[in-house]
């Protein structure tokens, strides 16, 4: 187990290194930021100075070497557009994104698993069929359009909830959060619901499929034959067995929630790092794009590592397969 | 052949047992027909500037223009009939989605088959790359590629293929590993048939069912992904307005209460994706042996 953990950790480091190269090369192939940052009236000298100031006159491999050395020291370059450290910009926006993603996951898990369990236990009932049909809608409707419809109904027509921004924030251990004030919660509700809908449907379907398969297994029949109460059979025997894949999926979907937050943040002008990325792509602010990608890649690699380790700890079959490999 | 016939017939019967899935199939056929026949169905050519009348811009659904035509779904900021724009947009959205899916399927299936057949180091290297790519969300991969490449039809198809080929490679490899142990493969090897013929003539047809299910779901994903990227301004150029671009253009008007400019293209997009998913969902259930009665 320790050997496996060590090997997985080493693998993660290699992946991070490879991704930094891919990200750097691809992002530095985009257009010429000088065209956008220097005013069209600038003379040749000013353009020259800007190019040198941004380090764009040096060969690409040298730029990468500098980038890597500075990245190791926690410096991912200065934003071309804001002239402040890119990593600072990202970290400053990160709590907003994590709050949004966390709220969405909470909604998805809190509603998705109970709905899926209900639908799996009574597959022929009308309510189960309604849940399944609703879940098809939930994972079919594109996230951005769900956001638009929610804005249309709740902000434009009914005027109940704000359509953009984060509202006032309260400091929680030095980190600004929205969910502690009424006004902040009102701002959080629509974006979180938009982001949650897809995951909610996915979890409901997954839980239903798992429940249906588990109910047909001998151990459930045996538990029933023993005369155990339905509540105990479902709550202990069924739930425990379907929870392993569900927990894995929740872990893996965390990364995708952060990626999809890009869309939600753009619609609701939520000041997170996803909106920062889209703005940075618009003005070719390379250091910010690179910093965003490296931060999210690191997050994903970390999440995958934790999920893999948790999985092998929870499921002995995975551990044995790994030991043999 | 008889084995195939009965399998297909059982699948068809299984599929037809769900009224919802049949409705999805009918809906899908209608949408595809509307997209293909758009130039003949649409009241106007929305991209022929001579047919547009700025005086008729931002009219609500059901309004009539000066010359007596009715705009059933209203008009946009340039006086374009939304119904026509949606029909043309469907063509582009479905075209891009299907093209990207077929390309990704071809590439992914070839890679998966070869990996399963080669085994050893080739297989483990290929599957490492596949697993690595699948650990990143497709939208992030496509978004970064498009940020690098810029907008364009060819570029978005490329980005969608790059974001999705790995799903097919994994599916095909899994199915092919199970198939290659069977006797018909041994027989083909003993007959000394060319390797390409064994792979694509014998193995491929037998791994098609799971591949078809994945492809159905992925068409829906490709269409949704393209719409999302176009909405973010990273997908198609304004000269090729897919449904996502129409929705993005209407977003500015949404906040002032002119909902129809982005609402109806969204309904068309959502209906298409729901129809595809209804069909794909039922296909998956029909093919899942663990749920067979």
Coordinates of C-alpha atoms in Angstrom, one line a residue:
Chain A
X1 CA 0.0 0.0 0.0
X2 CA 2.8 2.4 0.9
X3 CA 4.7 1.4 -2.2
X4 CA 1.6 1.9 -4.3
X5 CA 1.1 5.4 -2.7
X6 CA 4.7 6.3 -3.4
X7 CA 4.5 5.1 -7.0
X8 CA 1.3 7.1 -7.6
X9 CA 2.8 10.2 -6.1
X10 CA 5.9 9.9 -8.4
X11 CA 3.5 9.5 -11.3
X12 CA 1.7 12.6 -10.4
X13 CA 4.9 14.6 -10.3
X14 CA 5.8 13.3 -13.8
X15 CA 2.3 14.2 -15.1
X16 CA 2.6 17.7 -13.6
X17 CA 5.9 18.3 -15.3
X18 CA 4.7 17.0 -18.7
X19 CA 1.6 19.2 -18.4
X20 CA 3.6 22.3 -17.7
X21 CA 5.5 21.7 -20.9
X22 CA 2.4 21.1 -22.9
X23 CA 0.6 24.1 -21.4
X24 CA 3.6 26.4 -21.9
X25 CA 4.2 25.5 -25.5
X26 CA 0.6 25.6 -26.5
X27 CA -0.2 28.9 -24.8
X28 CA 2.9 30.6 -26.1
X29 CA 1.9 29.7 -29.6
X30 CA -1.1 32.0 -29.4
X31 CA -0.9 35.2 -31.4
X32 CA 1.3 38.2 -30.4
X33 CA 0.3 39.9 -27.2
X34 CA 2.3 43.0 -28.2
X35 CA -0.4 43.8 -30.8
X36 CA -3.0 44.1 -28.1
X37 CA -1.0 45.6 -25.2
X38 CA 0.9 48.3 -27.1
X39 CA -1.2 51.1 -28.5
X40 CA -1.4 51.2 -32.3
X41 CA 0.2 54.6 -32.3
X42 CA 3.4 53.3 -30.6
X43 CA 6.7 53.8 -32.5
X44 CA 9.2 51.0 -33.2
X45 CA 11.2 51.9 -30.1
X46 CA 8.3 51.6 -27.8
X47 CA 7.3 48.2 -29.3
X48 CA 10.9 47.1 -28.9
X49 CA 10.9 48.1 -25.3
X50 CA 7.6 46.3 -24.6
X51 CA 8.9 43.1 -26.3
X52 CA 12.1 43.2 -24.2
X53 CA 10.1 44.0 -21.0
X54 CA 7.9 40.9 -21.5
X55 CA 10.9 38.7 -22.3
X56 CA 9.5 37.8 -25.7
X57 CA 12.7 38.5 -27.6
X58 CA 14.4 35.4 -26.1
X59 CA 14.3 31.9 -27.7
X60 CA 11.4 29.8 -26.7
X61 CA 13.4 27.2 -24.8
X62 CA 15.0 30.0 -22.8
X63 CA 11.6 31.4 -22.0
X64 CA 10.5 27.9 -20.8
X65 CA 13.7 27.5 -18.7
X66 CA 13.1 30.8 -17.0
X67 CA 9.4 30.0 -16.6
X68 CA 10.2 26.7 -15.0
X69 CA 12.8 28.1 -12.6
X70 CA 10.4 30.8 -11.5
X71 CA 7.5 28.4 -11.3
X72 CA 9.5 26.2 -8.9
X73 CA 9.8 29.3 -6.8
X74 CA 6.1 30.0 -6.9
X75 CA 6.3 32.8 -9.5
X76 CA 4.3 32.2 -12.7
X77 CA 5.1 35.5 -14.3
X78 CA 3.4 38.9 -14.3
X79 CA 0.0 39.4 -15.9
X80 CA 0.5 41.4 -19.1
X81 CA -2.8 43.2 -18.6
X82 CA -2.7 44.0 -14.9
X83 CA 1.0 44.0 -14.3
X84 CA 0.7 42.1 -11.0
X85 CA 1.9 38.5 -10.3
X86 CA -0.4 36.1 -12.2
X87 CA -0.4 33.5 -9.5
X88 CA -1.7 36.2 -7.1
X89 CA -4.6 37.0 -9.4
X90 CA -5.5 33.3 -9.6
X91 CA -5.3 32.7 -5.9
X92 CA -7.3 35.9 -5.2
X93 CA -10.1 34.5 -7.4
X94 CA -9.9 30.9 -6.3
X95 CA -12.1 31.1 -3.1
X96 CA -15.0 32.4 -5.2
X97 CA -14.7 29.5 -7.6
X98 CA -14.2 26.9 -4.8
X99 CA -17.2 28.3 -2.9
X100 CA -19.4 28.0 -6.1
X101 CA -18.1 24.5 -6.9
X102 CA -18.6 23.4 -3.2
X103 CA -22.1 24.8 -3.1
X104 CA -23.0 23.0 -6.4
X105 CA -21.5 19.7 -5.2
X106 CA -23.4 20.0 -1.9
X107 CA -26.7 20.5 -3.8
X108 CA -25.9 17.7 -6.2
X109 CA -25.0 15.1 -3.5
X110 CA -27.8 16.2 -1.1
X111 CA -30.5 15.8 -3.7
X112 CA -29.0 13.4 -6.2
X113 CA -28.4 10.4 -3.9
X114 CA -31.8 10.4 -2.1
X115 CA -33.6 10.8 -5.5
X116 CA -31.6 8.0 -7.1
X117 CA -32.2 5.7 -4.1
X118 CA -35.9 6.4 -4.3
X119 CA -36.0 5.7 -8.0
X120 CA -34.0 2.5 -7.7
X121 CA -36.2 1.1 -4.9
X122 CA -39.4 1.7 -6.8
X123 CA -38.4 1.5 -10.5
X124 CA -42.0 1.1 -11.7
X125 CA -43.6 3.9 -9.7
X126 CA -44.7 7.1 -11.4
X127 CA -42.4 9.2 -9.2
X128 CA -39.4 7.1 -10.2
X129 CA -40.2 7.5 -13.8
X130 CA -40.6 11.3 -13.3
X131 CA -37.1 11.4 -11.6
X132 CA -35.6 9.5 -14.5
X133 CA -37.2 11.7 -17.2
X134 CA -36.1 14.7 -15.2
X135 CA -32.6 13.5 -14.9
X136 CA -32.4 13.0 -18.7
X137 CA -33.4 16.7 -19.0
X138 CA -30.9 17.6 -16.3
X139 CA -27.9 16.1 -18.1
X140 CA -29.0 17.0 -21.6
X141 CA -29.6 20.7 -21.1
X142 CA -26.4 22.6 -21.7
X143 CA -25.2 24.3 -18.5
X144 CA -25.0 27.7 -20.0
X145 CA -28.6 27.6 -21.3
X146 CA -29.9 26.4 -17.9
X147 CA -28.2 29.5 -16.5
X148 CA -29.8 31.8 -19.1
X149 CA -33.3 30.4 -18.4
X150 CA -32.8 30.7 -14.6
X151 CA -31.8 34.4 -15.1
X152 CA -34.7 34.9 -17.4
X153 CA -37.3 33.5 -14.9
X154 CA -35.9 34.5 -11.5
X155 CA -34.1 37.7 -12.3
X156 CA -35.9 39.3 -15.3
X157 CA -39.5 38.1 -14.9
X158 CA -39.9 37.5 -11.2
X159 CA -37.1 39.8 -10.0
X160 CA -36.5 37.5 -7.0
X161 CA -32.8 36.9 -7.3
X162 CA -29.8 38.9 -8.7
X163 CA -28.5 38.0 -12.1
X164 CA -24.8 38.8 -11.6
X165 CA -22.0 39.3 -9.2
X166 CA -21.2 37.8 -5.8
X167 CA -22.8 40.3 -3.5
X168 CA -21.3 41.3 -0.2
X169 CA -18.7 38.9 1.2
X170 CA -18.0 38.1 4.8
X171 CA -14.5 37.1 6.0
X172 CA -14.2 33.6 7.3
X173 CA -10.7 33.0 8.6
X174 CA -9.4 35.6 6.3
X175 CA -11.1 34.2 3.2
X176 CA -14.0 36.2 1.7
X177 CA -17.1 34.0 1.4
X178 CA -20.7 34.7 0.2
X179 CA -22.7 32.1 2.0
X180 CA -22.6 33.7 5.4
X181 CA -24.9 36.7 4.6
X182 CA -28.4 36.6 3.3
X183 CA -27.5 38.9 0.4
X184 CA -24.5 36.7 -0.5
X185 CA -26.7 33.5 -0.4
X186 CA -29.2 35.2 -2.7
X187 CA -26.3 35.8 -5.2
X188 CA -25.0 32.2 -4.8
X189 CA -28.3 30.5 -5.4
X190 CA -28.7 30.8 -9.1
X191 CA -25.1 30.0 -10.2
X192 CA -24.9 27.1 -7.8
X193 CA -28.2 25.6 -9.0
X194 CA -27.0 26.0 -12.6
X195 CA -23.7 24.3 -11.9
X196 CA -25.4 21.6 -9.8
X197 CA -28.1 20.4 -12.2
X198 CA -25.8 18.2 -14.3
X199 CA -24.1 16.5 -11.4
X200 CA -27.4 16.1 -9.6
X201 CA -28.8 14.2 -12.6
X202 CA -25.6 12.1 -13.0
X203 CA -25.6 11.1 -9.3
X204 CA -29.3 10.3 -9.3
X205 CA -28.9 8.0 -12.3
X206 CA -25.8 6.4 -10.9
X207 CA -27.4 5.7 -7.5
X208 CA -30.5 4.3 -9.2
X209 CA -28.5 2.0 -11.4
X210 CA -26.4 0.9 -8.5
X211 CA -29.4 0.3 -6.3
X212 CA -31.2 -1.8 -9.0
X213 CA -28.1 -4.0 -9.5
X214 CA -27.6 -4.4 -5.8
X215 CA -31.2 -5.3 -5.1
X216 CA -30.9 -8.3 -7.5
X217 CA -27.9 -9.7 -5.6
X218 CA -28.0 -12.6 -3.3
X219 CA -26.8 -10.8 -0.2
X220 CA -29.8 -8.5 -0.4
X221 CA -32.2 -11.4 -0.9
X222 CA -30.5 -13.1 2.1
X223 CA -30.8 -10.0 4.3
X224 CA -34.5 -9.8 3.4
X225 CA -35.0 -13.5 4.0
X226 CA -33.4 -13.1 7.4
X227 CA -36.3 -10.7 8.1
X228 CA -34.4 -7.5 8.4
X229 CA -36.4 -4.3 8.1
X230 CA -36.4 -2.7 4.7
X231 CA -34.8 0.4 6.2
X232 CA -31.9 -1.6 7.5
X233 CA -31.4 -3.5 4.2
X234 CA -31.4 -0.3 2.2
X235 CA -29.6 1.9 4.6
X236 CA -26.8 -0.5 5.5
X237 CA -26.5 -3.4 3.0
X238 CA -27.4 -1.6 -0.2
X239 CA -26.0 1.8 0.5
X240 CA -22.7 0.6 1.7
X241 CA -22.1 -1.4 -1.5
X242 CA -23.1 1.3 -3.9
X243 CA -21.3 4.0 -2.1
X244 CA -17.8 3.0 -3.3
X245 CA -18.4 3.9 -7.0
X246 CA -20.5 6.9 -6.1
X247 CA -17.8 8.4 -3.8
X248 CA -15.2 7.8 -6.6
X249 CA -17.4 9.6 -9.1
X250 CA -18.0 12.5 -6.7
X251 CA -14.3 12.9 -6.3
X252 CA -13.6 12.8 -10.1
X253 CA -16.5 15.1 -10.8
X254 CA -15.0 17.8 -8.5
X255 CA -12.5 18.6 -11.2
X256 CA -15.2 18.8 -13.9
X257 CA -17.3 21.1 -11.6
X258 CA -14.3 23.5 -11.4
X259 CA -13.9 23.3 -15.2
X260 CA -17.6 24.0 -15.8
X261 CA -17.5 26.9 -13.4
X262 CA -15.8 28.7 -16.3
X263 CA -19.2 28.7 -18.0
X264 CA -21.3 29.5 -15.0
X265 CA -19.0 32.3 -13.9
X266 CA -19.1 33.9 -17.3
X267 CA -22.9 34.0 -17.3
X268 CA -23.4 35.3 -13.8
X269 CA -20.3 37.5 -13.8
X270 CA -19.1 35.6 -10.7
X271 CA -15.7 36.9 -9.9
X272 CA -13.9 33.5 -9.9
X273 CA -10.9 32.2 -11.7
X274 CA -12.9 30.8 -14.6
X275 CA -14.1 34.3 -15.6
X276 CA -10.6 35.5 -15.2
X277 CA -9.5 32.8 -17.7
X278 CA -12.0 33.8 -20.3
X279 CA -11.1 37.5 -19.9
X280 CA -7.4 36.6 -20.1
X281 CA -8.0 34.6 -23.4
X282 CA -9.7 37.6 -24.8
X283 CA -6.7 39.9 -24.3
X284 CA -4.0 37.1 -24.8
X285 CA -2.8 37.6 -21.2
X286 CA -0.5 34.5 -21.5
X287 CA 0.9 34.4 -17.9
X288 CA -2.6 34.4 -16.5
X289 CA -3.7 31.6 -18.9
X290 CA -0.7 29.5 -18.0
X291 CA -1.1 30.2 -14.3
X292 CA -4.8 29.2 -14.5
X293 CA -4.0 26.0 -16.3
X294 CA -1.2 25.0 -14.1
X295 CA -3.2 25.7 -10.9
X296 CA -6.2 23.7 -12.2
X297 CA -4.0 20.8 -13.5
X298 CA -2.3 20.7 -10.1
X299 CA -5.8 20.6 -8.5
X300 CA -6.9 17.8 -10.8
X301 CA -3.8 15.7 -10.3
X302 CA -4.2 16.1 -6.5
X303 CA -7.9 15.1 -6.7
X304 CA -7.1 12.1 -8.8
X305 CA -4.3 11.0 -6.5
X306 CA -6.6 11.3 -3.4
X307 CA -9.4 9.4 -5.2
X308 CA -7.1 6.6 -6.3
X309 CA -5.6 6.2 -2.9
X310 CA -9.0 6.3 -1.2
X311 CA -10.3 3.8 -3.8
X312 CA -7.6 1.3 -3.2
X313 CA -8.1 1.8 0.6
X314 CA -11.8 1.2 0.3
X315 CA -11.9 -1.6 -2.2
X316 CA -9.5 -4.6 -1.6
X317 CA -10.0 -5.8 -5.1
X318 CA -8.2 -2.7 -6.5
X319 CA -5.4 -3.2 -4.0
X320 CA -4.8 -6.8 -5.1
X321 CA -4.8 -5.9 -8.8
X322 CA -2.3 -3.2 -8.1
X323 CA -0.1 -5.5 -6.1
X324 CA 0.0 -8.0 -9.0
X325 CA 0.7 -5.4 -11.6
Chain B
X1 CA -25.7 -14.4 -39.6
X2 CA -28.7 -15.8 -37.8
X3 CA -27.0 -15.0 -34.5
X4 CA -26.7 -11.4 -35.6
X5 CA -30.3 -11.3 -36.7
X6 CA -31.7 -12.5 -33.5
X7 CA -29.5 -10.1 -31.5
X8 CA -30.6 -7.2 -33.6
X9 CA -34.2 -8.2 -33.4
X10 CA -34.0 -8.6 -29.6
X11 CA -32.4 -5.2 -29.3
X12 CA -35.0 -3.6 -31.5
X13 CA -37.8 -5.2 -29.5
X14 CA -36.1 -4.1 -26.3
X15 CA -35.7 -0.6 -27.6
X16 CA -39.3 -0.4 -28.8
X17 CA -40.6 -1.5 -25.4
X18 CA -39.9 2.1 -24.1
X19 CA -42.4 4.6 -25.5
X20 CA -40.1 7.4 -24.3
X21 CA -37.3 6.1 -26.4
X22 CA -39.5 5.7 -29.5
X23 CA -40.7 9.3 -29.0
X24 CA -37.0 10.4 -28.8
X25 CA -36.3 8.5 -32.0
X26 CA -39.2 10.2 -33.8
X27 CA -38.2 13.6 -32.5
X28 CA -34.6 13.0 -33.6
X29 CA -35.7 12.1 -37.1
X30 CA -37.9 15.2 -37.3
X31 CA -35.1 17.4 -36.1
X32 CA -32.6 15.9 -38.6
X33 CA -35.1 16.3 -41.4
X34 CA -35.7 19.9 -40.5
X35 CA -31.9 20.6 -40.4
X36 CA -31.3 18.9 -43.7
X37 CA -34.3 20.6 -45.4
X38 CA -33.6 24.1 -43.8
X39 CA -33.1 26.0 -47.1
X40 CA -36.5 24.8 -48.3
X41 CA -38.4 25.0 -45.0
X42 CA -37.1 28.4 -43.7
X43 CA -39.3 31.4 -44.6
X44 CA -36.2 33.5 -45.4
X45 CA -32.5 33.0 -46.0
X46 CA -31.3 34.6 -42.7
X47 CA -27.8 35.2 -44.1
X48 CA -28.9 37.0 -47.3
X49 CA -28.6 40.6 -46.2
X50 CA -31.0 41.7 -49.0
X51 CA -33.8 39.8 -47.3
X52 CA -33.3 41.5 -43.9
X53 CA -35.2 44.6 -42.9
X54 CA -33.7 46.6 -40.0
X55 CA -37.1 48.2 -39.3
X56 CA -38.3 44.7 -38.4
X57 CA -35.6 44.1 -35.8
X58 CA -36.4 42.7 -32.2
X59 CA -40.0 42.0 -33.0
X60 CA -41.7 39.7 -30.5
X61 CA -42.9 36.2 -31.6
X62 CA -46.0 36.3 -33.8
X63 CA -45.4 39.8 -35.1
X64 CA -46.0 40.7 -38.7
X65 CA -43.7 42.5 -40.9
X66 CA -44.6 45.3 -43.3
X67 CA -45.0 42.9 -46.3
X68 CA -47.3 40.6 -44.3
X69 CA -45.0 37.7 -43.4
X70 CA -45.4 36.5 -39.8
X71 CA -42.3 36.0 -37.6
X72 CA -43.5 33.1 -35.5
X73 CA -40.5 33.2 -33.2
X74 CA -39.8 36.9 -33.5
X75 CA -36.7 38.6 -35.0
X76 CA -33.2 39.4 -33.7
X77 CA -31.3 42.7 -33.6
X78 CA -30.8 42.7 -37.4
X79 CA -34.4 41.9 -38.2
X80 CA -33.6 38.3 -38.9
X81 CA -36.4 35.8 -38.7
X82 CA -35.5 33.6 -35.7
X83 CA -37.3 30.5 -37.0
X84 CA -35.1 30.6 -40.1
X85 CA -32.0 31.4 -38.1
X86 CA -32.7 28.4 -35.9
X87 CA -33.2 26.0 -38.8
X88 CA -29.9 27.1 -40.4
X89 CA -28.2 27.0 -36.9
X90 CA -29.4 23.4 -36.4
X91 CA -27.7 22.4 -39.7
X92 CA -24.4 23.8 -38.4
X93 CA -24.7 22.4 -34.9
X94 CA -25.7 18.9 -36.0
X95 CA -23.2 18.9 -38.8
X96 CA -20.3 19.9 -36.5
X97 CA -21.4 17.4 -33.8
X98 CA -21.8 14.5 -36.2
X99 CA -18.6 15.2 -38.1
X100 CA -16.6 15.4 -34.9
X101 CA -18.1 12.3 -33.5
X102 CA -17.5 10.2 -36.6
X103 CA -13.8 11.4 -36.8
X104 CA -13.2 10.8 -33.1
X105 CA -14.9 7.4 -33.3
X106 CA -12.7 6.4 -36.3
X107 CA -9.5 7.5 -34.6
X108 CA -10.4 6.2 -31.1
X109 CA -11.6 2.8 -32.4
X110 CA -8.4 2.3 -34.5
X111 CA -6.2 3.3 -31.5
X112 CA -8.2 1.0 -29.1
X113 CA -8.1 -2.0 -31.5
X114 CA -4.4 -1.7 -32.2
X115 CA -3.6 -1.3 -28.5
X116 CA -5.7 -4.3 -27.5
X117 CA -4.1 -6.4 -30.3
X118 CA -0.5 -5.3 -29.7
X119 CA -0.6 -5.7 -26.0
X120 CA 2.6 -5.3 -24.0
X121 CA 4.4 -2.0 -23.9
X122 CA 2.4 -0.4 -26.8
X123 CA -0.8 -1.1 -25.0
X124 CA 0.3 0.2 -21.7
X125 CA 1.7 3.4 -23.1
X126 CA -1.4 4.1 -25.2
X127 CA -3.7 3.4 -22.3
X128 CA -1.7 5.7 -20.0
X129 CA -2.2 8.5 -22.5
X130 CA -5.9 7.8 -22.7
X131 CA -6.3 7.6 -18.9
X132 CA -4.3 10.8 -18.5
X133 CA -6.4 12.6 -21.0
X134 CA -9.7 11.3 -19.5
X135 CA -8.6 12.7 -16.1
X136 CA -9.1 16.2 -17.5
X137 CA -12.6 17.5 -18.4
X138 CA -13.3 17.5 -22.1
X139 CA -14.4 21.2 -22.0
X140 CA -11.1 22.3 -20.6
X141 CA -9.1 20.5 -23.3
X142 CA -11.3 21.9 -26.1
X143 CA -11.3 25.4 -24.6
X144 CA -7.5 25.6 -24.4
X145 CA -7.1 24.2 -27.9
X146 CA -9.5 26.8 -29.3
X147 CA -7.9 29.6 -27.4
X148 CA -4.7 28.6 -29.2
X149 CA -6.1 27.9 -32.6
X150 CA -8.8 30.6 -32.9
X151 CA -12.3 30.3 -34.2
X152 CA -13.2 28.2 -37.3
X153 CA -15.3 25.2 -38.3
X154 CA -12.3 23.0 -39.0
X155 CA -10.7 24.1 -35.8
X156 CA -13.7 23.4 -33.6
X157 CA -14.1 19.9 -35.2
X158 CA -10.4 19.3 -34.4
X159 CA -10.8 20.5 -30.8
X160 CA -13.9 18.3 -30.3
X161 CA -12.1 15.2 -31.8
X162 CA -9.1 15.9 -29.6
X163 CA -11.3 16.2 -26.6
X164 CA -13.3 13.0 -27.3
X165 CA -11.3 10.3 -29.1
X166 CA -10.0 8.9 -25.8
X167 CA -13.5 7.7 -24.8
X168 CA -13.8 5.5 -27.9
X169 CA -10.2 4.2 -27.5
X170 CA -11.0 3.0 -23.9
X171 CA -14.4 1.5 -24.9
X172 CA -13.0 -0.3 -27.9
X173 CA -10.0 -1.6 -26.1
X174 CA -12.1 -3.0 -23.3
X175 CA -14.5 -4.8 -25.7
X176 CA -11.7 -6.0 -27.9
X177 CA -9.8 -7.6 -25.0
X178 CA -12.8 -9.7 -24.3
X179 CA -13.4 -10.6 -27.9
X180 CA -9.9 -11.6 -28.9
X181 CA -10.0 -14.6 -26.6
X182 CA -12.9 -16.0 -28.6
X183 CA -12.5 -18.9 -31.0
X184 CA -13.4 -17.0 -34.2
X185 CA -10.3 -14.8 -33.7
X186 CA -8.1 -17.9 -33.1
X187 CA -9.6 -19.3 -36.3
X188 CA -8.8 -16.2 -38.3
X189 CA -5.2 -16.2 -36.9
X190 CA -4.8 -19.8 -37.8
X191 CA -6.0 -19.1 -41.4
X192 CA -3.1 -16.5 -41.5
X193 CA -5.4 -13.7 -42.5
X194 CA -3.7 -10.3 -42.7
X195 CA -3.6 -8.5 -39.4
X196 CA -5.6 -5.5 -40.6
X197 CA -8.3 -7.8 -41.9
X198 CA -8.6 -9.6 -38.5
X199 CA -8.7 -6.2 -36.7
X200 CA -11.1 -4.3 -38.9
X201 CA -13.0 -7.2 -40.6
X202 CA -13.5 -9.6 -37.6
X203 CA -12.9 -7.8 -34.3
X204 CA -14.4 -4.4 -35.2
X205 CA -18.0 -5.6 -36.1
X206 CA -18.1 -7.5 -32.8
X207 CA -17.1 -4.5 -30.6
X208 CA -19.6 -2.2 -32.4
X209 CA -22.5 -2.4 -30.0
X210 CA -20.8 -0.7 -27.0
X211 CA -19.2 1.7 -29.5
X212 CA -22.6 2.7 -30.9
X213 CA -23.9 3.5 -27.5
X214 CA -20.9 5.6 -26.6
X215 CA -21.1 7.4 -30.0
X216 CA -24.8 8.2 -29.5
X217 CA -24.2 9.8 -26.2
X218 CA -21.1 11.6 -27.5
X219 CA -23.0 13.2 -30.4
X220 CA -25.1 14.9 -27.8
X221 CA -22.0 15.9 -25.8
X222 CA -20.3 17.2 -29.0
X223 CA -23.3 19.3 -29.9
X224 CA -23.5 20.7 -26.3
X225 CA -19.8 21.3 -26.1
X226 CA -19.7 23.2 -29.4
X227 CA -22.6 25.3 -28.3
X228 CA -20.9 26.1 -25.0
X229 CA -17.6 27.0 -26.6
X230 CA -19.4 29.2 -29.2
X231 CA -21.4 30.8 -26.4
X232 CA -18.1 31.7 -24.7
X233 CA -16.9 33.2 -28.0
X234 CA -14.3 30.6 -28.7
X235 CA -16.0 28.3 -31.1
X236 CA -17.5 29.2 -34.5
X237 CA -16.9 32.5 -36.4
X238 CA -20.0 34.8 -36.7
X239 CA -20.3 33.8 -40.3
X240 CA -21.3 30.2 -39.3
X241 CA -23.9 30.9 -36.6
X242 CA -24.6 27.7 -34.8
X243 CA -27.3 27.5 -32.1
X244 CA -24.7 28.4 -29.4
X245 CA -23.8 31.6 -31.2
X246 CA -27.4 32.6 -31.7
X247 CA -27.9 32.1 -27.9
X248 CA -24.9 34.2 -27.2
X249 CA -26.1 37.0 -29.5
X250 CA -29.5 37.1 -27.8
X251 CA -28.0 37.1 -24.3
X252 CA -27.6 40.9 -24.3
X253 CA -31.3 41.3 -25.1
X254 CA -32.4 38.8 -22.5
X255 CA -31.8 41.1 -19.6
X256 CA -34.0 43.8 -21.2
X257 CA -36.9 41.3 -21.4
X258 CA -36.5 40.3 -25.1
X259 CA -36.2 36.7 -24.3
X260 CA -37.0 35.1 -27.6
X261 CA -33.7 35.9 -29.3
X262 CA -31.8 33.5 -27.1
X263 CA -34.6 31.4 -25.6
X264 CA -35.9 29.7 -28.8
X265 CA -32.4 28.7 -30.2
X266 CA -31.8 27.2 -26.7
X267 CA -35.1 25.2 -26.9
X268 CA -34.0 23.8 -30.3
X269 CA -30.6 22.9 -28.9
X270 CA -32.0 21.3 -25.7
X271 CA -34.6 19.4 -27.7
X272 CA -32.0 18.0 -30.0
X273 CA -29.8 16.9 -27.1
X274 CA -32.6 15.4 -25.1
X275 CA -33.8 13.4 -28.2
X276 CA -30.3 12.0 -28.7
X277 CA -29.9 11.1 -25.1
X278 CA -33.4 9.4 -24.9
X279 CA -32.3 7.1 -27.7
X280 CA -28.8 6.6 -26.3
X281 CA -30.1 5.9 -22.8
X282 CA -32.4 3.2 -24.0
X283 CA -29.8 1.6 -26.2
X284 CA -27.5 1.4 -23.2
X285 CA -30.2 -0.3 -21.1
X286 CA -31.0 -2.7 -23.9
X287 CA -27.4 -3.7 -24.3
X288 CA -26.7 -4.1 -20.6
X289 CA -26.8 -7.8 -19.9
X290 CA -27.1 -7.3 -16.2
X291 CA -30.5 -5.7 -16.6
X292 CA -31.8 -8.1 -19.2
X293 CA -34.9 -10.0 -18.1

